[in-house]
Amino acid sequence: MLIYTISMWDHGDLDITVATVDRNEALKQFESSTTLSLQVWEKGEVLIEMISNEGEYFADGGLERYPEKGQLLFNEIVEQLQ
């Protein structure tokens, strides 16, 4: 089972993270702000971390540990967001 976390990363001392297993809900929240990051977890490991900037999406972690699975998830998510 994949778990999606959405985190606010606004350079402050306080981070807020929300977790869900619902990909559609996670992507809806992720699209709502440019100060959010999205992580996809499986078995306690981050498979991919993403950030967005003005409608462009970037992998910001995870690909070095899980290159094939992480890239596949990244591509699927970007396609779903566009």
Short mmCIF file of C-alpha atoms in Angstrom, two decimals:
data_model
loop_
_atom_site.label_atom_id
_atom_site.label_comp_id
_atom_site.label_asym_id
_atom_site.label_seq_id
_atom_site.Cartn_x
_atom_site.Cartn_y
_atom_site.Cartn_z
CA MET A 1 0.00 0.00 0.00
CA LEU A 2 1.29 3.44 -0.93
CA ILE A 3 0.98 6.34 1.49
CA TYR A 4 1.05 9.91 0.22
CA THR A 5 2.23 12.72 2.48
CA ILE A 6 1.84 16.38 1.68
CA SER A 7 4.14 18.71 3.62
CA MET A 8 4.34 22.48 3.92
CA TRP A 9 7.95 23.58 3.57
CA ASP A 10 7.75 27.33 4.08
CA HIS A 11 11.27 27.89 5.52
CA GLY A 12 9.83 28.20 9.03
CA ASP A 13 10.42 26.24 12.16
CA LEU A 14 7.06 24.49 11.87
CA ASP A 15 6.33 21.83 9.27
CA ILE A 16 2.82 20.53 8.74
CA THR A 17 2.32 17.12 7.15
CA VAL A 18 -0.88 15.36 6.12
CA ALA A 19 -0.96 11.68 5.12
CA THR A 20 -3.49 9.75 3.05
CA VAL A 21 -3.74 6.56 1.01
CA ASP A 22 -6.01 8.34 -1.50
CA ARG A 23 -3.84 9.43 -4.44
CA ASN A 24 -6.51 11.71 -5.90
CA GLU A 25 -6.93 13.59 -2.61
CA ALA A 26 -3.16 13.88 -2.19
CA LEU A 27 -2.73 15.32 -5.69
CA LYS A 28 -5.61 17.73 -5.18
CA GLN A 29 -3.88 19.10 -2.07
CA PHE A 30 -0.45 19.10 -3.74
CA GLU A 31 -1.77 21.17 -6.67
CA SER A 32 -3.35 23.72 -4.34
CA SER A 33 -0.11 25.47 -3.36
CA THR A 34 3.48 25.93 -4.47
CA THR A 35 4.75 25.65 -0.89
CA LEU A 36 3.93 21.96 -0.63
CA SER A 37 5.94 18.84 -1.28
CA LEU A 38 4.55 15.39 -2.01
CA GLN A 39 6.15 12.19 -0.83
CA VAL A 40 5.10 8.67 -1.77
CA TRP A 41 5.92 6.04 0.84
CA GLU A 42 5.93 2.26 0.81
CA LYS A 43 6.98 0.04 3.73
CA GLY A 44 8.44 3.00 5.63
CA GLU A 45 10.62 4.20 2.75
CA VAL A 46 10.20 7.29 0.57
CA LEU A 47 9.96 6.16 -3.05
CA ILE A 48 9.75 9.67 -4.50
CA GLU A 49 9.54 13.24 -3.23
CA MET A 50 8.19 15.93 -5.53
CA ILE A 51 7.90 19.69 -5.53
CA SER A 52 6.07 21.97 -7.94
CA ASN A 53 6.97 25.37 -9.29
CA GLU A 54 4.46 27.25 -11.43
CA GLY A 55 2.99 24.10 -12.95
CA GLU A 56 6.29 22.28 -13.44
CA TYR A 57 7.04 19.24 -11.31
CA PHE A 58 10.42 18.09 -10.08
CA ALA A 59 11.69 15.00 -8.30
CA ASP A 60 13.40 16.16 -5.12
CA GLY A 61 14.44 12.83 -3.63
CA GLY A 62 13.96 9.11 -3.73
CA LEU A 63 15.19 8.47 -7.25
CA GLU A 64 18.69 7.57 -6.08
CA ARG A 65 17.34 4.78 -3.84
CA TYR A 66 14.52 3.53 -6.07
CA PRO A 67 15.33 4.73 -9.59
CA GLU A 68 12.91 2.55 -11.57
CA LYS A 69 9.95 2.57 -9.19
CA GLY A 70 10.48 6.24 -8.29
CA GLN A 71 10.67 7.34 -11.92
CA LEU A 72 7.57 5.33 -12.80
CA LEU A 73 5.61 6.94 -9.94
CA PHE A 74 6.91 10.40 -10.87
CA ASN A 75 5.80 9.95 -14.50
CA GLU A 76 2.36 8.62 -13.47
CA ILE A 77 1.78 11.49 -11.04
CA VAL A 78 2.90 14.20 -13.48
CA GLU A 79 0.64 12.72 -16.17
CA GLN A 80 -2.29 12.69 -13.75
CA LEU A 81 -1.64 16.30 -12.70
CA GLN A 82 -1.53 17.61 -16.28
#
